[in-house]
Coordinates of C-alpha atoms in Angstrom, one line a residue:
Chain S
M21 CA -121.3 14.9 -165.3
T22 CA -118.2 14.3 -163.3
E23 CA -115.6 16.8 -162.4
L24 CA -112.1 15.6 -162.9
Q25 CA -110.6 17.3 -159.8
D26 CA -113.3 15.9 -157.5
L27 CA -113.0 12.5 -159.0
M28 CA -109.2 12.4 -158.4
R29 CA -109.7 13.5 -154.8
E30 CA -112.3 10.8 -154.2
T31 CA -110.1 8.2 -155.8
V32 CA -107.3 8.7 -153.3
A33 CA -109.4 9.6 -150.3
E34 CA -109.4 6.2 -148.8
Q35 CA -105.8 4.9 -148.8
P36 CA -104.8 1.4 -147.8
Y37 CA -102.4 1.1 -144.8
D38 CA -99.0 2.7 -145.5
D39 CA -96.1 1.0 -143.9
L40 CA -93.6 3.6 -144.8
D41 CA -91.1 4.0 -141.9
L42 CA -89.8 7.5 -141.6
H43 CA -86.9 6.3 -139.5
D44 CA -85.8 4.2 -142.4
V45 CA -86.2 7.3 -144.7
M46 CA -83.9 9.3 -142.4
V47 CA -81.3 6.6 -142.1
A48 CA -81.3 6.2 -145.9
G49 CA -81.2 10.0 -146.3
R50 CA -78.2 10.3 -143.9
R51 CA -76.4 7.6 -145.7
R52 CA -77.0 9.3 -149.1
A53 CA -76.0 12.7 -147.8
R54 CA -72.9 11.2 -146.3
T55 CA -72.1 9.4 -149.5
Q56 CA -72.5 12.6 -151.5
R57 CA -70.1 14.3 -149.1
L58 CA -67.6 11.5 -149.4
G59 CA -67.8 10.6 -153.0
R60 CA -68.6 13.9 -154.6
A61 CA -66.9 16.2 -152.3
G62 CA -65.6 19.3 -153.9
V63 CA -66.2 22.5 -152.1
A64 CA -64.2 25.6 -151.8
S65 CA -63.8 29.3 -152.6
A66 CA -62.2 32.1 -154.5
V67 CA -58.6 31.6 -155.0
V68 CA -56.7 34.3 -153.2
A69 CA -53.0 34.4 -154.1
V70 CA -51.3 36.0 -151.2
G71 CA -48.4 35.0 -149.0
L72 CA -44.9 34.3 -149.8
V73 CA -43.9 31.9 -147.1
A74 CA -42.3 28.6 -147.6
A75 CA -44.6 26.0 -149.1
V76 CA -43.6 23.1 -146.9
A77 CA -45.4 22.8 -143.6
A78 CA -43.6 20.8 -141.0
P79 CA -46.1 18.7 -139.0
R80 CA -46.2 19.8 -135.4
A81 CA -44.6 17.0 -133.4
S82 CA -47.5 16.4 -131.1
S83 CA -47.0 12.7 -130.7
G84 CA -47.5 12.1 -127.0
D85 CA -48.8 15.6 -126.5
A86 CA -51.6 15.0 -124.1
G87 CA -53.6 18.0 -125.2
P88 CA -55.4 20.5 -123.0
A89 CA -57.1 17.9 -120.8
G90 CA -54.2 15.5 -120.6
A91 CA -56.0 12.7 -122.3
P92 CA -54.1 10.7 -124.9
D93 CA -57.3 10.3 -126.8
G94 CA -61.0 10.2 -126.5
T95 CA -62.2 7.3 -124.5
G96 CA -65.9 8.1 -124.2
T97 CA -68.5 6.0 -125.8
G98 CA -70.6 8.7 -127.3
G99 CA -71.9 12.0 -126.3
T100 CA -69.9 15.2 -125.9
S101 CA -66.5 15.2 -124.4
T102 CA -65.9 17.4 -121.4
T103 CA -62.6 18.5 -122.8
A104 CA -61.2 20.1 -125.8
P105 CA -60.6 17.7 -128.7
P106 CA -58.0 15.2 -127.7
S107 CA -54.7 14.9 -129.6
P108 CA -54.3 12.3 -132.3
A109 CA -51.8 9.5 -131.9
G110 CA -49.2 11.0 -134.3
P111 CA -47.9 14.3 -135.6
T112 CA -50.7 16.8 -136.0
L113 CA -51.5 19.7 -138.2
H114 CA -54.4 22.2 -138.0
L115 CA -55.9 24.3 -140.8
S116 CA -54.0 27.3 -139.4
D117 CA -50.7 25.5 -140.2
A118 CA -51.5 25.5 -143.9
V119 CA -49.4 27.8 -146.1
Q120 CA -51.3 30.0 -148.4
A121 CA -50.9 28.7 -151.9
V122 CA -49.9 31.1 -154.6
E123 CA -51.3 30.5 -158.1
G124 CA -48.4 30.1 -160.5
R125 CA -46.0 29.1 -157.8
D126 CA -47.7 26.4 -155.9
F127 CA -50.5 25.4 -158.3
R128 CA -52.0 26.4 -161.6
V129 CA -55.6 26.4 -162.8
L130 CA -56.3 24.1 -165.7
A131 CA -60.0 24.9 -166.2
T132 CA -63.0 26.5 -164.7
H133 CA -66.8 26.3 -165.2
T134 CA -69.5 28.5 -163.7
N135 CA -73.1 27.7 -163.0
Q136 CA -74.7 31.1 -162.1
N137 CA -77.9 29.7 -160.4
L138 CA -77.9 26.1 -159.2
D139 CA -80.8 27.0 -156.9
G140 CA -82.9 27.5 -160.0
D141 CA -81.9 24.4 -161.9
N142 CA -79.4 21.7 -162.2
G143 CA -76.3 22.6 -164.2
Q144 CA -73.1 21.5 -165.8
Y145 CA -70.2 19.9 -164.0
F146 CA -66.7 18.5 -164.2
D147 CA -67.3 14.8 -163.2
G148 CA -63.6 13.8 -163.4
V149 CA -60.5 13.8 -165.4
T150 CA -59.3 11.0 -167.7
D151 CA -55.8 9.5 -167.7
D152 CA -54.9 11.6 -170.8
G153 CA -56.1 14.8 -169.2
M154 CA -59.6 15.3 -170.7
I155 CA -62.4 16.5 -168.5
L156 CA -65.5 14.4 -168.3
F157 CA -68.1 17.2 -168.6
R158 CA -71.7 16.5 -167.6
D159 CA -74.7 18.6 -168.6
G160 CA -77.9 18.0 -166.6
P161 CA -80.3 16.6 -166.1
R162 CA -82.0 20.0 -165.9
F163 CA -85.2 21.7 -167.2
D164 CA -84.1 22.0 -170.8
Q165 CA -81.9 18.9 -170.8
L166 CA -83.9 16.1 -169.3
Y167 CA -81.2 13.5 -169.6
P168 CA -77.6 13.9 -168.6
R169 CA -75.3 14.3 -171.6
F170 CA -71.6 13.9 -171.4
A171 CA -68.6 15.4 -173.3
L172 CA -64.9 15.2 -173.2
M173 CA -63.5 18.7 -172.7
N174 CA -60.0 19.7 -173.5
P175 CA -58.9 21.9 -170.5
A176 CA -56.4 23.8 -172.6
T177 CA -58.9 25.0 -175.2
G178 CA -62.3 24.5 -173.5
A179 CA -63.5 22.6 -176.6
K180 CA -66.0 19.9 -175.9
T181 CA -66.7 16.8 -177.9
W182 CA -70.1 15.4 -177.0
L183 CA -70.5 11.7 -176.5
P184 CA -73.5 9.9 -178.0
R185 CA -76.5 9.9 -175.8
L186 CA -76.4 7.6 -172.8
N187 CA -79.9 6.4 -172.2
I188 CA -80.1 6.3 -168.4
G189 CA -83.0 8.6 -167.6
Q190 CA -82.0 10.9 -164.7
A191 CA -80.0 8.2 -162.8
D192 CA -77.0 9.3 -160.9
T193 CA -73.7 8.1 -162.3
M194 CA -70.3 7.6 -160.8
P195 CA -67.1 7.2 -162.8
V196 CA -65.1 4.1 -162.0
E197 CA -62.7 4.1 -164.9
L198 CA -61.5 7.2 -166.9
G199 CA -59.0 5.8 -169.3
A200 CA -57.5 7.0 -172.5
H201 CA -59.4 4.3 -174.4
R202 CA -62.4 3.6 -172.2
L203 CA -64.7 5.3 -169.7
V204 CA -66.8 3.4 -167.3
L205 CA -69.6 4.9 -165.3
V206 CA -71.9 3.0 -162.9
S207 CA -75.5 3.7 -162.0
Q208 CA -78.1 1.9 -159.9
G209 CA -81.1 0.2 -161.4
G210 CA -83.7 2.5 -160.0
V211 CA -86.3 3.1 -157.3
N212 CA -88.7 0.4 -158.2
R213 CA -87.2 -2.3 -156.1
S214 CA -84.3 -2.6 -158.4
G215 CA -81.0 -2.2 -156.8
A216 CA -79.1 -3.6 -159.7
L217 CA -75.7 -2.1 -160.5
I218 CA -75.3 -1.1 -164.1
G219 CA -72.0 -0.4 -165.9
H220 CA -72.0 2.0 -168.8
V221 CA -68.9 1.5 -170.9
F222 CA -67.8 4.1 -173.4
D223 CA -65.3 2.9 -176.0
R224 CA -63.3 6.0 -177.0
D225 CA -61.9 4.2 -180.1
T226 CA -65.3 3.2 -181.6
W227 CA -67.1 6.1 -179.9
Q228 CA -69.9 3.9 -178.7
W229 CA -71.6 3.2 -175.4
S230 CA -72.4 -0.3 -174.2
T231 CA -74.0 -1.6 -171.1
V232 CA -73.0 -4.4 -168.8
T233 CA -75.1 -5.8 -166.0
W234 CA -74.3 -8.7 -163.6
P235 CA -77.4 -10.8 -162.9
S236 CA -75.8 -12.7 -160.1
L237 CA -74.5 -9.7 -158.3
P238 CA -76.5 -8.8 -155.2
E239 CA -78.4 -5.5 -155.2
V240 CA -76.7 -2.4 -154.1
A241 CA -77.9 0.8 -152.4
G242 CA -76.6 3.2 -155.1
P243 CA -73.9 3.7 -157.6
T244 CA -70.8 2.1 -156.0
G245 CA -67.6 0.2 -156.8
V246 CA -63.9 0.7 -156.8
L247 CA -61.6 -0.4 -159.7
G248 CA -58.8 -2.6 -158.6
P249 CA -55.3 -2.8 -160.2
D250 CA -56.4 -6.2 -161.6
G251 CA -59.1 -4.4 -163.7
R252 CA -62.0 -5.8 -161.7
L253 CA -64.6 -3.7 -160.2
Y254 CA -64.9 -4.3 -156.4
V255 CA -68.4 -3.8 -155.2
P256 CA -69.4 -3.6 -151.5
V257 CA -72.8 -5.0 -150.6
L258 CA -74.3 -3.9 -147.3
A259 CA -74.2 -6.7 -144.8
T260 CA -74.7 -5.2 -141.3
Q261 CA -75.6 -1.8 -140.1
G262 CA -74.8 -0.2 -136.7
K263 CA -77.8 0.5 -134.6
V264 CA -79.0 3.9 -133.4
P265 CA -79.1 3.8 -129.6
E266 CA -82.4 3.8 -127.8
G267 CA -83.6 7.4 -127.5
D268 CA -81.3 8.5 -130.4
W269 CA -77.8 10.0 -130.3
P270 CA -77.0 12.6 -127.6
L271 CA -77.0 16.2 -128.7
G272 CA -73.9 18.3 -128.8
R273 CA -73.7 21.9 -127.9
N274 CA -74.5 22.9 -131.4
K275 CA -77.6 20.7 -131.2
E276 CA -76.2 18.2 -133.7
A277 CA -76.7 14.6 -132.9
D278 CA -73.3 13.3 -132.0
D279 CA -72.9 9.7 -133.2
S280 CA -69.2 9.4 -132.6
G281 CA -68.2 6.0 -131.4
A282 CA -71.0 4.4 -133.5
A283 CA -70.8 0.6 -134.1
G284 CA -70.2 1.0 -137.8
D285 CA -71.4 -0.9 -140.9
T286 CA -70.0 -3.9 -142.7
Y287 CA -70.2 -4.9 -146.3
D288 CA -69.7 -8.2 -148.2
L289 CA -67.2 -7.7 -150.9
W290 CA -67.9 -8.8 -154.4
S291 CA -66.0 -8.3 -157.7
V292 CA -67.1 -8.2 -161.3
S293 CA -65.5 -8.1 -164.7
L294 CA -66.3 -5.0 -166.7
D295 CA -66.3 -7.1 -169.9
D296 CA -68.1 -10.3 -168.9
P297 CA -71.5 -10.2 -167.2
S298 CA -71.1 -13.8 -166.0
D299 CA -67.9 -13.1 -164.3
V300 CA -69.1 -12.3 -160.8
R301 CA -67.1 -13.3 -157.7
D302 CA -68.0 -13.4 -154.1
E303 CA -64.7 -12.4 -152.5
N304 CA -65.8 -13.9 -149.2
M305 CA -64.5 -10.8 -147.3
S306 CA -66.3 -8.6 -144.8
V307 CA -65.1 -5.0 -145.2
G308 CA -65.9 -1.5 -144.2
S309 CA -64.4 1.0 -146.6
I310 CA -62.1 -0.1 -149.4
A311 CA -59.5 1.6 -151.6
F312 CA -56.7 0.6 -153.9
T313 CA -53.2 1.8 -154.6
S314 CA -51.6 0.8 -157.8
T315 CA -50.6 -2.5 -156.2
S316 CA -52.6 -3.1 -153.1
M317 CA -56.1 -3.4 -151.7
V318 CA -56.7 -1.4 -148.5
W319 CA -59.7 -1.9 -146.3
S320 CA -61.1 -1.3 -142.8
D321 CA -63.2 -3.8 -140.7
R322 CA -66.1 -1.4 -140.6
T323 CA -67.2 2.0 -141.8
N324 CA -69.6 4.8 -140.9
G325 CA -68.6 4.1 -137.2
S326 CA -65.7 2.6 -135.4
G327 CA -63.5 1.4 -138.3
G328 CA -61.5 -1.3 -136.5
L329 CA -58.3 -2.5 -138.0
I330 CA -56.8 -1.5 -141.4
H331 CA -55.7 -4.3 -143.8
V332 CA -53.4 -3.9 -146.7
R333 CA -53.1 -6.8 -149.2
N334 CA -50.6 -6.9 -152.1
M335 CA -52.7 -7.9 -155.1
T336 CA -49.8 -9.6 -156.8
T337 CA -48.2 -11.6 -153.9
G338 CA -51.1 -11.9 -151.6
D339 CA -49.0 -10.6 -148.7
E340 CA -51.2 -9.0 -146.1
T341 CA -50.4 -6.4 -143.4
T342 CA -52.9 -5.5 -140.6
F343 CA -52.6 -2.7 -138.2
D344 CA -54.5 -0.6 -135.7
P345 CA -54.6 3.0 -137.0
Q346 CA -55.0 4.3 -133.4
A347 CA -57.8 6.4 -134.5
G348 CA -59.2 6.8 -131.0
A349 CA -62.2 5.2 -129.3
R350 CA -64.7 7.9 -130.4
C351 CA -63.6 8.2 -134.0
N352 CA -66.0 7.2 -136.7
L353 CA -64.3 6.2 -139.9
L354 CA -66.1 7.8 -142.8
S355 CA -63.9 6.8 -145.7
V356 CA -60.6 5.2 -146.7
S357 CA -58.5 6.4 -149.7
A358 CA -55.0 5.4 -150.7
A359 CA -52.1 6.3 -152.9
A360 CA -48.7 4.7 -153.4
D361 CA -47.6 3.7 -149.8
R362 CA -50.1 6.0 -148.1
V363 CA -53.5 5.3 -146.5
V364 CA -55.8 8.2 -145.8
L365 CA -58.6 8.0 -143.2
D366 CA -61.4 10.5 -143.0
E367 CA -62.8 10.5 -139.4
F368 CA -65.3 12.3 -137.2
C369 CA -64.3 11.9 -133.5
G370 CA -67.1 13.7 -131.6
E371 CA -67.6 17.1 -130.2
S372 CA -66.3 18.8 -127.2
S373 CA -68.5 20.4 -124.5
A374 CA -67.4 23.8 -126.0
G375 CA -69.1 22.8 -129.3
V376 CA -65.9 22.2 -131.2
R377 CA -66.0 19.3 -133.6
D378 CA -63.1 16.9 -133.8
D379 CA -62.7 16.0 -137.5
R380 CA -59.5 14.4 -138.7
I381 CA -57.8 13.4 -141.9
Q382 CA -55.3 10.7 -140.7
I383 CA -52.5 9.8 -143.0
L384 CA -50.4 6.7 -142.4
T385 CA -48.1 4.5 -144.3
T386 CA -49.3 1.1 -145.6
N387 CA -47.4 -0.4 -142.7
G388 CA -49.3 1.6 -140.1
D389 CA -46.7 4.3 -139.3
Q390 CA -48.3 7.7 -138.5
I391 CA -47.4 10.3 -141.0
V392 CA -49.6 13.2 -140.0
T393 CA -53.2 13.9 -138.8
I394 CA -54.9 17.0 -139.9
Q395 CA -57.3 17.9 -137.1
D396 CA -59.8 20.6 -137.1
S397 CA -63.5 21.4 -136.8
G398 CA -65.7 20.7 -139.8
I399 CA -63.2 19.2 -142.2
G400 CA -63.4 16.1 -144.5
G401 CA -61.6 14.8 -147.5
G402 CA -59.2 12.3 -149.0
T403 CA -57.6 11.4 -152.3
F404 CA -60.0 11.3 -155.3
S405 CA -59.0 9.0 -158.1
V406 CA -60.2 5.9 -159.9
D407 CA -57.0 4.0 -159.8
G408 CA -55.2 5.1 -156.6
S409 CA -52.8 7.4 -158.5
D410 CA -53.9 10.7 -156.9
D411 CA -51.3 11.8 -154.5
V412 CA -53.1 15.0 -153.3
V413 CA -55.3 14.8 -150.3
T414 CA -58.0 17.4 -150.8
I415 CA -59.5 18.8 -147.6
F416 CA -62.7 20.7 -147.5
A417 CA -63.2 23.0 -144.5
T418 CA -66.9 23.8 -144.1
D419 CA -67.4 24.9 -140.5
R420 CA -65.8 28.2 -139.7
S421 CA -65.7 31.4 -141.8
P422 CA -62.0 32.3 -141.3
A423 CA -60.9 28.8 -142.2
L424 CA -63.5 28.1 -144.8
G425 CA -62.0 26.8 -148.0
T426 CA -60.1 24.0 -149.8
Y427 CA -56.8 22.8 -148.6
A428 CA -54.3 20.3 -150.2
Y429 CA -51.9 18.0 -148.5
D430 CA -49.3 16.8 -151.1
L431 CA -48.4 13.2 -150.3
S432 CA -45.3 13.4 -152.5
T433 CA -43.7 16.5 -150.8
D434 CA -45.7 16.8 -147.5
R435 CA -46.7 20.3 -148.5
F436 CA -49.9 21.5 -146.7
L437 CA -51.4 24.3 -148.7
R438 CA -54.5 26.5 -148.5
I439 CA -55.9 26.6 -152.0
S440 CA -58.9 28.8 -151.5
H441 CA -61.0 30.9 -149.1
G442 CA -64.7 30.4 -148.8
M443 CA -66.6 27.8 -150.7
S444 CA -69.8 27.2 -152.6
M445 CA -72.7 25.4 -150.9
F446 CA -72.9 22.8 -153.7
S447 CA -71.1 19.5 -153.8
M448 CA -69.4 18.7 -157.1
G449 CA -66.2 17.1 -158.3
G450 CA -64.8 13.8 -159.3
P451 CA -61.6 11.7 -159.6
T452 CA -58.5 13.2 -160.9
P453 CA -55.0 11.9 -162.0
A454 CA -51.9 12.4 -159.8
G455 CA -51.2 16.0 -158.8
E456 CA -54.6 17.4 -159.7
L457 CA -57.6 18.5 -157.6
M458 CA -61.0 20.1 -157.9
W459 CA -62.7 22.7 -155.8
S460 CA -65.6 25.1 -156.1
T461 CA -66.3 28.7 -155.1
A462 CA -69.5 30.6 -154.6
V463 CA -70.9 33.0 -157.1
N464 CA -74.1 35.0 -157.4
D465 CA -74.6 35.4 -153.7
N466 CA -74.1 31.6 -153.2
H467 CA -76.9 30.7 -155.7
G468 CA -74.3 29.4 -158.0
A469 CA -70.7 28.0 -158.1
T470 CA -67.5 28.1 -160.1
Q471 CA -65.8 24.7 -160.3
W472 CA -62.1 24.7 -160.6
L473 CA -59.6 22.1 -161.8
G474 CA -56.1 22.7 -160.7
E475 CA -52.7 21.1 -160.6
L476 CA -50.1 21.4 -157.9
T477 CA -46.7 22.4 -159.2
P478 CA -43.9 20.0 -158.5
Chain R
M8 CA -71.3 13.4 -138.4
G9 CA -74.6 14.1 -137.0
R10 CA -77.7 15.9 -138.1
D11 CA -79.5 18.5 -136.1
A12 CA -82.1 16.8 -134.0
A13 CA -84.4 19.7 -134.3
S14 CA -84.0 19.5 -138.1
D15 CA -84.9 15.8 -138.0
A16 CA -88.0 16.6 -135.9
A17 CA -89.1 19.3 -138.4
F18 CA -88.5 16.9 -141.3
T19 CA -90.6 14.2 -139.5
E20 CA -93.4 16.6 -138.9
F21 CA -93.3 17.6 -142.5
A22 CA -93.3 14.0 -143.7
V23 CA -96.2 13.0 -141.5
A24 CA -98.2 15.9 -142.7
S25 CA -97.5 15.5 -146.4
R26 CA -97.1 11.7 -147.0
A27 CA -100.8 11.0 -147.6
R28 CA -101.1 13.7 -150.1
L29 CA -97.8 12.7 -151.8
R30 CA -99.0 9.1 -151.9
G31 CA -102.2 10.1 -153.5
T32 CA -100.3 11.9 -156.2
A33 CA -98.0 8.9 -156.7
Y34 CA -101.0 6.6 -156.9
L35 CA -102.6 8.7 -159.6
L36 CA -99.4 8.5 -161.5
C37 CA -98.7 4.8 -161.2
G38 CA -102.1 3.2 -160.2
D39 CA -100.6 1.0 -157.6
W40 CA -100.6 1.8 -153.9
S41 CA -97.4 -0.3 -153.2
R42 CA -95.4 1.4 -155.9
A43 CA -96.9 4.7 -154.8
S44 CA -95.3 4.1 -151.4
D45 CA -92.0 3.4 -153.0
Y46 CA -92.1 6.6 -154.9
V47 CA -93.0 8.5 -151.8
Q48 CA -90.2 6.9 -149.9
E49 CA -87.7 7.8 -152.6
G50 CA -89.1 11.3 -152.7
L51 CA -88.9 11.8 -149.0
I52 CA -85.3 10.5 -149.0
R53 CA -84.4 13.2 -151.5
V54 CA -86.2 15.8 -149.4
Y55 CA -84.3 14.7 -146.3
V56 CA -81.0 15.0 -148.1
A57 CA -81.9 18.5 -149.3
W58 CA -83.7 19.5 -146.0
P59 CA -81.2 22.0 -144.6
R60 CA -81.2 24.0 -147.9
L61 CA -85.0 23.6 -148.3
V62 CA -85.7 25.0 -144.8
R63 CA -83.5 28.0 -145.5
R64 CA -85.2 28.6 -148.9
G65 CA -88.7 27.4 -148.2
G66 CA -90.7 25.3 -150.7
E67 CA -90.5 22.0 -149.0
L68 CA -93.8 20.6 -150.3
G69 CA -92.9 21.8 -153.9
Y70 CA -89.6 20.0 -153.7
A71 CA -91.2 16.9 -152.3
R72 CA -93.8 16.8 -155.0
K73 CA -91.1 17.3 -157.6
A74 CA -89.0 14.5 -156.1
V75 CA -92.0 12.1 -156.2
V76 CA -92.8 12.9 -159.8
S77 CA -89.1 12.6 -160.7
A78 CA -88.9 9.2 -159.0
F79 CA -91.9 8.1 -161.0
L80 CA -90.6 9.4 -164.3
D81 CA -87.1 8.0 -163.5
A82 CA -88.6 4.5 -163.0
S83 CA -90.7 4.9 -166.1
R84 CA -87.8 5.8 -168.3
K85 CA -85.8 2.8 -167.0
R86 CA -88.3 0.4 -168.3
S87 CA -87.4 -0.7 -171.9
S88 CA -89.0 1.2 -174.6
T89 CA -91.2 -1.8 -175.5
E90 CA -92.3 -2.4 -172.0
R91 CA -95.6 -1.0 -171.0
P92 CA -97.1 -0.8 -167.4
E93 CA -98.3 -4.2 -166.5
P94 CA -102.1 -4.2 -166.4
E95 CA -102.1 -6.0 -163.1
Q96 CA -100.0 -3.2 -161.7
W97 CA -103.0 -0.9 -162.0
D98 CA -106.0 -1.3 -159.9
R99 CA -108.7 -2.5 -162.3
S100 CA -107.1 -1.0 -165.3
S101 CA -107.2 -3.7 -168.0
D102 CA -108.9 -3.2 -171.4
E103 CA -111.7 -5.3 -170.1
D104 CA -112.0 -3.1 -167.1
V105 CA -112.3 0.0 -169.2
A106 CA -115.1 -1.5 -171.2
N107 CA -116.9 -2.8 -168.1
A108 CA -116.1 -0.1 -165.7
V109 CA -119.0 0.5 -163.4
T110 CA -117.5 3.2 -161.3
D111 CA -116.1 6.5 -162.2
R112 CA -113.0 5.9 -160.2
A113 CA -112.2 2.7 -162.0
A114 CA -112.8 4.4 -165.3
L115 CA -110.6 7.3 -164.3
M116 CA -107.7 5.0 -163.3
A117 CA -108.1 2.9 -166.4
A118 CA -108.0 6.0 -168.6
L119 CA -105.0 7.5 -166.7
A120 CA -103.2 4.2 -167.2
R121 CA -103.5 4.5 -170.9
L122 CA -101.9 7.9 -171.0
P123 CA -98.2 8.2 -171.7
E124 CA -96.4 8.9 -168.4
R125 CA -95.5 12.5 -168.9
Q126 CA -99.0 13.3 -170.1
R127 CA -100.4 11.6 -167.0
A128 CA -98.0 13.6 -164.8
C129 CA -99.2 16.8 -166.4
V130 CA -102.9 16.0 -165.7
V131 CA -102.2 14.9 -162.1
L132 CA -100.1 18.0 -161.3
R133 CA -102.5 20.4 -162.9
Y134 CA -105.8 19.0 -161.6
F135 CA -105.0 17.1 -158.5
E136 CA -102.1 19.2 -157.2
E137 CA -103.6 22.3 -158.7
L138 CA -100.3 23.6 -160.0
D139 CA -100.3 26.2 -162.7
V140 CA -98.4 25.8 -165.9
R141 CA -95.2 27.3 -164.6
E142 CA -95.2 25.2 -161.5
T143 CA -95.9 22.1 -163.4
A144 CA -93.1 22.8 -165.8
A145 CA -90.8 23.3 -162.9
A146 CA -91.9 20.0 -161.3
M147 CA -91.5 18.1 -164.5
R148 CA -88.3 19.9 -165.6
C149 CA -89.6 20.8 -168.9
S150 CA -90.8 23.9 -170.7
E151 CA -94.2 25.6 -170.2
G152 CA -95.0 25.0 -173.8
T153 CA -94.5 21.3 -173.3
V154 CA -96.8 21.3 -170.3
K155 CA -99.5 23.0 -172.3
S156 CA -99.3 20.7 -175.3
Q157 CA -99.0 17.5 -173.1
T158 CA -101.9 18.6 -170.9
S159 CA -104.1 19.4 -173.9
R160 CA -103.4 16.0 -175.5
A161 CA -103.9 14.2 -172.2
L162 CA -107.3 15.8 -171.5
A163 CA -108.6 15.0 -174.9
S164 CA -107.6 11.4 -174.5
L165 CA -108.8 11.2 -171.0
K166 CA -112.2 12.6 -171.7
S167 CA -112.7 10.3 -174.6
M168 CA -111.7 7.2 -172.7
F169 CA -113.5 8.1 -169.6
E170 CA -116.8 8.9 -171.3
E171 CA -116.6 5.8 -173.4
A172 CA -116.2 3.7 -170.2
S173 CA -118.6 5.4 -167.8
R174 CA -121.1 7.0 -170.2
R175 CA -120.7 10.2 -168.3
E176 CA -119.3 13.5 -169.3
L177 CA -116.0 14.4 -167.7
L178 CA -115.6 18.1 -166.8
V179 CA -112.1 19.6 -166.5
G180 CA -111.9 22.7 -164.4
R181 CA -114.9 24.1 -162.6
E182 CA -116.1 25.8 -165.7
G183 CA -115.0 23.1 -168.0
I184 CA -111.9 25.2 -168.8
V185 CA -108.4 24.2 -168.2
P186 CA -107.0 26.5 -165.5
S187 CA -104.2 28.7 -166.7

C-alpha cells in the first residue's frame, strides 16, 4: 500500500538545481506594478460638490523661481536631496491650486459601477469607452466567471450587450482600438516562454471575434502597443535596461528606495498591421516611451529613468522636432502621453531630506514650450486614450490624506479641477474619448470600489 | 518611484522560504522541473506586485499558491484544445512508462499526467498542499461543488491508473478517506 500524500512529498523531496533569480523576479514585479500604475491608472474618491470659485486656475508664474534652496533644479545623481523639492523649469501648479469641481457645473457623471468586495474576488470594470460612447465592460475573471467576458454598455441606460466569448483564458488584455466598427484588444502569449503579442479583433458589424498574431514580431513582456494615426499598431520591444547600482538604491526618509536619476530603459520600435499578420515592420528606431496625437508620433530617448530628449514627428510630412524638456537631472520619465499640440510627461524626481516626494506632470507644446508643471508629492497621471484624442490630463494623488483624490487638467481650457476626495486602493480604468475621464472611490471600508466615468463640461 | 527596501527584504525572505514548496506543487501540476520553475517565477512576480496589500492583509503563502496554480492553468488554457501535454515534458510519463513503471513515483507522475489539468490541480491542492475544499475552491477560482466533483473523479482515475502500473494499492487520506 502506498499513501498518496506521502508519495507526493517523496516525489518532490529531491529537487534539481533551481536557477530562479529573485532579483529578476523583483525587477519584473516592479516593472509590472509600474505598468499597472501607468496603463491602468484610475484611482480617486467620493465626489464632493462644494466650492463656487472660478474654474480656471492660473498657473503660478514660477519660471525662474529658484525655490526654497535657490536651486534651479535638482542636480544630484540619486539619493535624497538636502533641500525641498526644486522648482520645475516652467510655470508650476500644486494640488492646492486646483479648484474644487462642482458636479453639474464643471463635470457630469455618465456612469458608475460598484464592486463591493474586491479583496474577496475579482470584479467587473469599465475598461474603456468607444468612439461612439459605449463603455467596454469587463466581467472577471473571478470565482464564478473563470474567463473574462466583455460587454458594450450604454452609459445612458446601463444596458449591456454581451459580446461572444473571447477564448483567452485569464490573460490580461489592453484595449488599443475602441472604434464604432471595431474593437481591438491585445494580450501576451503566456507564461510558458511565450511572449508573443496577440491581437483580438472584434468586428462590431458582424459581431465576431478574430485573432491576429505576428510570427515575425519579437516577443514582448506583456500586453503593449499604441495605435498610430496611420492605423498601425506600434510595439516597443525591450532593448536595454538601466542597471540598479551596486548595493541598491539609497533609501529616502520614508524608507523607500529612491531611484531618481536612473539610467532608463530603451526599446526597439516595431509596427504591425492589425489586418495582415505578415505585415511586420522594424521601424529601426530606439525609443523610450511613445505616444501619438492625431497627426504626430511623440517619443522620448529613454523611459523608466532619465528620459533624454523628446522627439515629435509629423506622420504625414515626416517633419521632425526635437527638444530638451528640461525635466531636471534627477527626474525619471515614467510615461509620455500626447493630445493635439500638447505633450504630457509623468515624472518622479526624487525625494527631499524631509521625506517629500517630487512628482511632476509636465505639460509642454509639441515645440517644447513649457505650458505648466503640476508638482506635488505622490501624484501621477496623463491623458488616457487610444488615439491621442483625450484632452484631459487625469492626475491621481495617492500620498497625502488631505490631497488624496483625482484631479483633472483640461488641456483645451487650462482648467485645473479637483474631481474627487479620497480614492480606492484598486487600479482600474481605461482609455476615453476627448473630454472624458475615469476615477474610482472606496466603498465597504476600502474592500471595494466604485468606478466613475465622467465628462468635463465645456 | 521606489519600493520600500524593508518590504523587498521581507518579500525575499518569504520567497526563499516558500520557493521549494511552490516548485514542488508546480512540478506535481506540470511534471517538468523547468516549467515548474517558470510557474513559480510567474507566481512570485504576481506576489511581488501584490506584496504591500498582502502584508497588510496576511495570507502571503495562500496568494502565492493561488498565483502558481493560476499560472499553470493559464498556460494550460492557452494551448489549443487539441494539444495535449507533450509526453517528453513529463518525467517518465509516456504510455510505455505507465505500463513499465517500476517505481511508485514514476507511476504517480504518469497517472497525474493523464488527468485533466483542473482535476490534477484539485488532487495536488487537496493532498499535497492539504487545503480543504473551501481553500481549494478559492485557489482555483471555482465553486466548492466543482472541487468535490473534480477531486472525486480525479481520485478514481488516479487510483485505477496507479494500481495498474505499480500493482500496489493507493491510499488517499490516512484512513483512506478524502479529507473534508
